[in-house]
Coordinates of C-alpha atoms in Angstrom, one line a residue:
X19 CA 74.0 36.6 217.1
X20 CA 72.4 33.5 218.9
X21 CA 75.3 33.4 221.3
X22 CA 74.8 37.0 222.0
X23 CA 71.4 36.5 222.7
X24 CA 71.9 33.5 225.2
X25 CA 74.0 35.7 227.2
X26 CA 71.6 38.2 228.0
X27 CA 70.3 38.6 231.7
X28 CA 66.8 38.5 230.6
X29 CA 67.5 35.1 228.6
X30 CA 68.9 33.3 231.5
X31 CA 67.0 30.4 233.4
X32 CA 66.7 30.9 237.4
X33 CA 66.9 27.7 238.8
X34 CA 64.5 28.8 241.7
X35 CA 61.8 28.3 239.1
X36 CA 63.0 24.8 237.7
X37 CA 60.0 23.1 239.1
X38 CA 57.1 25.4 238.8
X39 CA 55.4 23.0 236.6
X40 CA 55.0 20.6 239.6
X41 CA 54.2 23.1 242.1
X42 CA 50.9 24.1 243.7
X43 CA 49.0 27.1 242.2
X44 CA 49.5 29.1 245.1
X45 CA 53.1 28.3 245.6
X46 CA 53.6 29.5 242.1
X47 CA 51.5 32.5 242.6
X48 CA 53.8 33.4 245.6
X49 CA 57.0 32.7 243.5
X50 CA 56.0 34.9 241.0
X51 CA 55.1 37.6 243.3
X52 CA 58.2 37.3 245.3
X53 CA 60.1 37.8 241.7
X54 CA 58.0 40.8 240.8
X55 CA 58.7 42.4 244.4
X56 CA 62.5 42.7 243.0
X57 CA 61.4 44.9 240.0
X58 CA 60.8 48.5 242.0
X59 CA 64.2 48.1 243.3
X60 CA 65.6 47.4 239.8
X61 CA 63.6 50.7 238.4
X62 CA 64.9 52.8 241.4
X63 CA 68.6 52.0 240.6
X64 CA 67.9 53.5 237.4
X65 CA 66.1 56.8 238.6
X66 CA 68.9 59.1 237.9
X67 CA 69.1 58.1 234.3
X68 CA 65.0 58.3 234.1
X69 CA 65.3 61.8 235.6
X70 CA 68.0 63.2 233.1
X71 CA 65.8 61.7 230.2
X72 CA 62.5 63.1 231.4
X73 CA 64.3 66.7 231.9
X74 CA 65.8 66.5 228.4
X75 CA 62.0 65.6 227.0
X76 CA 60.0 68.2 229.0
X77 CA 62.5 70.8 227.7
X78 CA 61.9 69.9 224.2
X79 CA 58.3 69.5 224.8
X80 CA 58.2 73.1 226.0
X81 CA 59.2 74.1 222.7
X82 CA 56.7 72.7 221.0
X83 CA 58.1 68.9 220.5
X84 CA 56.3 65.3 220.6
X85 CA 57.2 62.4 222.6
X86 CA 57.4 59.2 220.3
X87 CA 57.6 55.7 222.1
X88 CA 58.6 53.1 219.7
X89 CA 58.6 49.2 220.7
X90 CA 58.1 45.6 219.2
X91 CA 56.0 43.0 220.6
X92 CA 55.2 43.4 224.6
X93 CA 57.4 46.5 224.6
X94 CA 55.3 48.0 221.7
X95 CA 51.9 47.3 223.2
X96 CA 53.3 49.0 226.6
X97 CA 54.2 52.0 224.3
X98 CA 50.7 52.5 222.8
X99 CA 49.0 51.8 226.1
X100 CA 51.1 54.6 227.8
X101 CA 50.7 57.0 224.9
X102 CA 46.9 56.4 224.6
X103 CA 46.2 57.3 228.5
X104 CA 47.8 60.8 228.0
X105 CA 45.0 62.3 226.0
X106 CA 42.1 61.5 228.8
X107 CA 44.5 61.9 231.9
X108 CA 46.0 65.1 230.7
X109 CA 44.0 66.4 228.0
X110 CA 46.9 66.2 225.7
X111 CA 46.5 66.2 221.6
X112 CA 46.7 62.8 220.4
X113 CA 49.6 63.6 218.4
X114 CA 51.6 64.8 221.5
X115 CA 52.5 61.6 222.9
X116 CA 52.3 58.7 220.6
X117 CA 53.1 55.0 220.6
X118 CA 54.7 53.1 217.6
X119 CA 54.5 49.3 217.7
X120 CA 56.6 47.1 215.1
X121 CA 53.8 45.4 212.5
X122 CA 51.3 48.5 213.1
X123 CA 48.0 48.3 214.9
X124 CA 47.6 44.7 213.9
X125 CA 50.4 43.6 216.1
X126 CA 48.3 45.2 219.4
X127 CA 46.2 42.0 219.3
X128 CA 48.3 39.2 217.3
X129 CA 51.8 38.9 217.0
X130 CA 53.1 40.1 213.6
X131 CA 56.1 37.4 212.8
X132 CA 59.5 39.4 212.1
X133 CA 58.2 42.8 212.5
X134 CA 60.6 43.5 215.1
X135 CA 63.5 42.3 212.9
X136 CA 62.6 44.8 210.3
X137 CA 65.3 47.3 210.8
X138 CA 64.4 49.3 207.6
X139 CA 60.6 49.5 208.8
X140 CA 61.7 51.1 212.0
X141 CA 63.7 53.9 210.3
X142 CA 60.8 54.4 208.0
X143 CA 58.4 55.0 210.6
X144 CA 60.5 57.8 212.0
X145 CA 61.0 59.5 208.8
X146 CA 56.9 59.0 208.1
X147 CA 56.5 60.7 211.6
X148 CA 58.7 63.8 210.4
X149 CA 60.6 63.5 213.3
X150 CA 62.8 66.7 214.1
X151 CA 64.9 68.2 216.5
X152 CA 62.3 69.4 218.8
X153 CA 60.9 65.8 219.2
X154 CA 62.0 63.1 221.6
X155 CA 61.9 59.3 220.6
X156 CA 62.2 56.4 223.3
X157 CA 63.0 53.2 222.0
X158 CA 61.8 50.3 224.2
X159 CA 63.3 46.7 224.0
X160 CA 63.7 44.4 227.1
X161 CA 66.6 42.5 225.2
X162 CA 67.8 45.9 224.0
X163 CA 68.6 44.7 220.5
X164 CA 65.4 44.6 218.4
X165 CA 66.3 45.8 215.2
X166 CA 63.1 47.8 214.5
X167 CA 63.6 49.8 217.6
X168 CA 67.6 50.1 217.1
X169 CA 67.1 51.2 213.8
X170 CA 64.3 53.7 214.7
X171 CA 66.3 55.4 217.5
X172 CA 69.1 55.8 215.2
X173 CA 67.2 57.3 212.4
X174 CA 65.6 59.7 215.2
X175 CA 69.2 60.7 216.3
X176 CA 70.5 61.5 212.6
X177 CA 67.3 63.6 212.5
X178 CA 68.3 65.8 215.5
X179 CA 65.7 64.3 217.9
X180 CA 66.5 63.3 221.6
X181 CA 66.8 59.8 221.9
X182 CA 66.3 57.4 225.0
X183 CA 67.0 53.7 225.0
X184 CA 64.8 51.8 227.6
X185 CA 66.1 48.4 228.0
X186 CA 66.3 45.6 230.7
X187 CA 70.1 44.3 229.9
X188 CA 73.5 46.1 230.1
X189 CA 75.6 47.3 227.2
X190 CA 73.1 46.8 224.5
X191 CA 72.9 48.1 220.8
X192 CA 69.9 50.2 222.0
X193 CA 71.7 51.8 224.8
X194 CA 74.6 52.8 222.3
X195 CA 72.1 54.1 219.8
X196 CA 70.6 56.5 222.4
X197 CA 71.7 60.0 223.9
X198 CA 70.1 58.5 227.3
X199 CA 70.4 55.0 228.1
X200 CA 68.0 53.5 230.8
X201 CA 68.8 50.1 231.8
X202 CA 66.8 48.5 234.3
X203 CA 68.3 45.1 235.2
X204 CA 65.4 42.7 236.6
X205 CA 67.5 39.5 235.9
X206 CA 65.9 36.0 234.8
X207 CA 62.1 35.5 234.4
X208 CA 59.6 33.1 236.2
X209 CA 59.4 31.6 232.8
X210 CA 62.9 31.7 231.1
X211 CA 62.8 34.3 228.2
X212 CA 59.2 35.8 228.8
X213 CA 60.0 39.4 229.2
X214 CA 56.4 40.1 229.2
X215 CA 56.8 39.4 232.9
X216 CA 59.6 41.1 235.0
X217 CA 60.9 43.1 232.1
X218 CA 57.4 44.1 231.0
X219 CA 56.5 45.3 234.5
X220 CA 59.7 47.5 234.5
X221 CA 59.1 49.1 231.3
X222 CA 55.6 49.9 232.3
X223 CA 57.0 51.6 235.6
X224 CA 59.4 53.6 233.7
X225 CA 56.9 54.8 231.2
X226 CA 54.7 55.9 233.8
X227 CA 57.5 57.9 235.0
X228 CA 58.5 59.7 231.5
X229 CA 55.0 60.6 230.8
X230 CA 53.6 61.4 234.0
X231 CA 56.4 63.6 235.3
X232 CA 56.8 65.2 231.6
X233 CA 53.1 66.3 231.9
X234 CA 53.9 67.4 235.6
X235 CA 56.8 69.7 234.2
X236 CA 54.3 71.0 231.5
X237 CA 51.9 72.3 234.0
X238 CA 49.2 69.8 233.5
X239 CA 48.5 69.0 236.7
X240 CA 48.2 71.3 240.2
X241 CA 49.6 69.8 243.1
X242 CA 48.8 66.3 242.5
X243 CA 45.5 66.6 240.9
X244 CA 45.2 66.2 237.1
X245 CA 43.7 69.4 236.1
X246 CA 43.7 68.7 232.6
X247 CA 41.3 65.7 232.7
X248 CA 38.9 65.4 230.0
X249 CA 35.6 64.8 231.8
X250 CA 34.3 62.7 229.0
X251 CA 32.0 60.2 231.0
X252 CA 30.2 60.1 234.0
X253 CA 33.1 59.0 236.0
X254 CA 35.3 61.5 234.8
X255 CA 32.8 64.5 235.4
X256 CA 32.5 63.0 239.1
X257 CA 36.2 63.1 239.4
X258 CA 36.6 66.7 237.9
X259 CA 33.9 68.2 240.0
X260 CA 35.8 66.5 243.0
X261 CA 39.1 68.2 241.9
X262 CA 37.4 71.2 241.7
X263 CA 35.7 70.9 245.2
X264 CA 39.1 69.8 246.8
X265 CA 41.2 72.6 245.3
X266 CA 38.8 75.2 246.1
X267 CA 37.0 74.2 249.2
X268 CA 33.6 74.4 247.3
X269 CA 31.1 71.8 248.2
X270 CA 30.7 69.4 245.2
X271 CA 27.1 70.2 244.0
X272 CA 28.5 73.9 243.4
X273 CA 31.5 72.8 242.1
X274 CA 29.6 70.4 239.4
X275 CA 27.7 73.5 238.4
X276 CA 30.5 76.1 237.9
X277 CA 32.1 72.9 236.1
X278 CA 29.5 72.8 233.5
X279 CA 29.5 76.5 233.0
X280 CA 33.2 76.1 232.4
X281 CA 32.8 73.6 229.6
X282 CA 33.7 70.9 231.9
X283 CA 37.1 72.4 231.9
X284 CA 38.9 72.2 235.5
X285 CA 41.1 75.0 235.0
X286 CA 38.5 77.4 234.1
X287 CA 36.2 76.3 236.7
X288 CA 38.8 76.4 239.6
X289 CA 39.9 80.0 238.2
X290 CA 36.2 81.2 237.9
X291 CA 35.5 80.2 241.7
X292 CA 38.9 81.6 243.1
X293 CA 39.2 84.7 241.2
X294 CA 35.3 85.3 241.1
X295 CA 35.3 85.9 237.5
X296 CA 33.3 84.3 234.5
X297 CA 34.3 81.5 232.2
X298 CA 35.6 83.9 229.5
X299 CA 37.7 85.9 231.7
X300 CA 38.9 82.8 233.3
X301 CA 40.1 81.2 230.1
X302 CA 41.9 84.6 229.3
X303 CA 43.8 84.5 232.6
X304 CA 44.9 81.1 232.3
X305 CA 46.0 81.9 228.7
X306 CA 48.0 84.9 230.1
X307 CA 49.8 82.3 232.2
X308 CA 50.6 79.8 229.6
X309 CA 47.2 77.6 230.8
X310 CA 49.3 76.9 234.2
X311 CA 46.8 77.2 236.9
X312 CA 48.8 78.0 239.9
X313 CA 50.4 81.4 238.3
X314 CA 46.8 82.1 237.0
X315 CA 45.6 81.6 240.7
X316 CA 48.4 83.6 242.5
X317 CA 49.1 86.6 240.0
X318 CA 48.4 89.8 240.8

């Protein structure tokens, strides 16, 4: 087991960084920046695999399924971060996209020793979430071998869920456990083995793609506008008003007024302006078209 860990690309030592403890701060920063610049290209090479996984996730979500991320340590924190951003950005119910971290909520702010090695806990959390055939479970592990994550994915697959394994090494147990393997090979870290660096950045980029494109496929954007944004504070109310203004060509003050009359719902406000109807009729029109703004605007 120790030997296999030492052989992983994410565990190798890069000689370019062997003397970083003797370098000036600016030079270290430039080395790190140069290393990070390679990450988008590594993600780019995985785009076909990412796209196939997203299409499969979106298809199940369209039938009522959920998206669950499972990770340990940094990967788990990134899972929770990405999931937690979906409700305010896309107006989703908190249960639709969920982030699960080994060790539970306490592990978000403090390392829980041994949590990632607890395979039974990984399987149990999937059973506890009542995962089924409509759901999608994305396991995230830089090494691709965290027992908690691998067991969670294996359990999800046994229960008929769609499974995705996101790792930063090749030929991993996680990849073998999943229906879709997404392997983003970023190579050795600036600080040897510190996978919160390039590997963490790569994972965040991939999770951005998975959640965002799934939401686009679900009709939660109109063009590149976040029309399901939850206008829950002054910044987001201002953004929502500007979205209504940009889509309809209405001046912002008028857009804000209609937005308030629409209960701060962007889609309703846009339909009210574009179709010349009241809030209730706008909501009914949206409902008749699966709450998708485009069809509601362009239907006969």
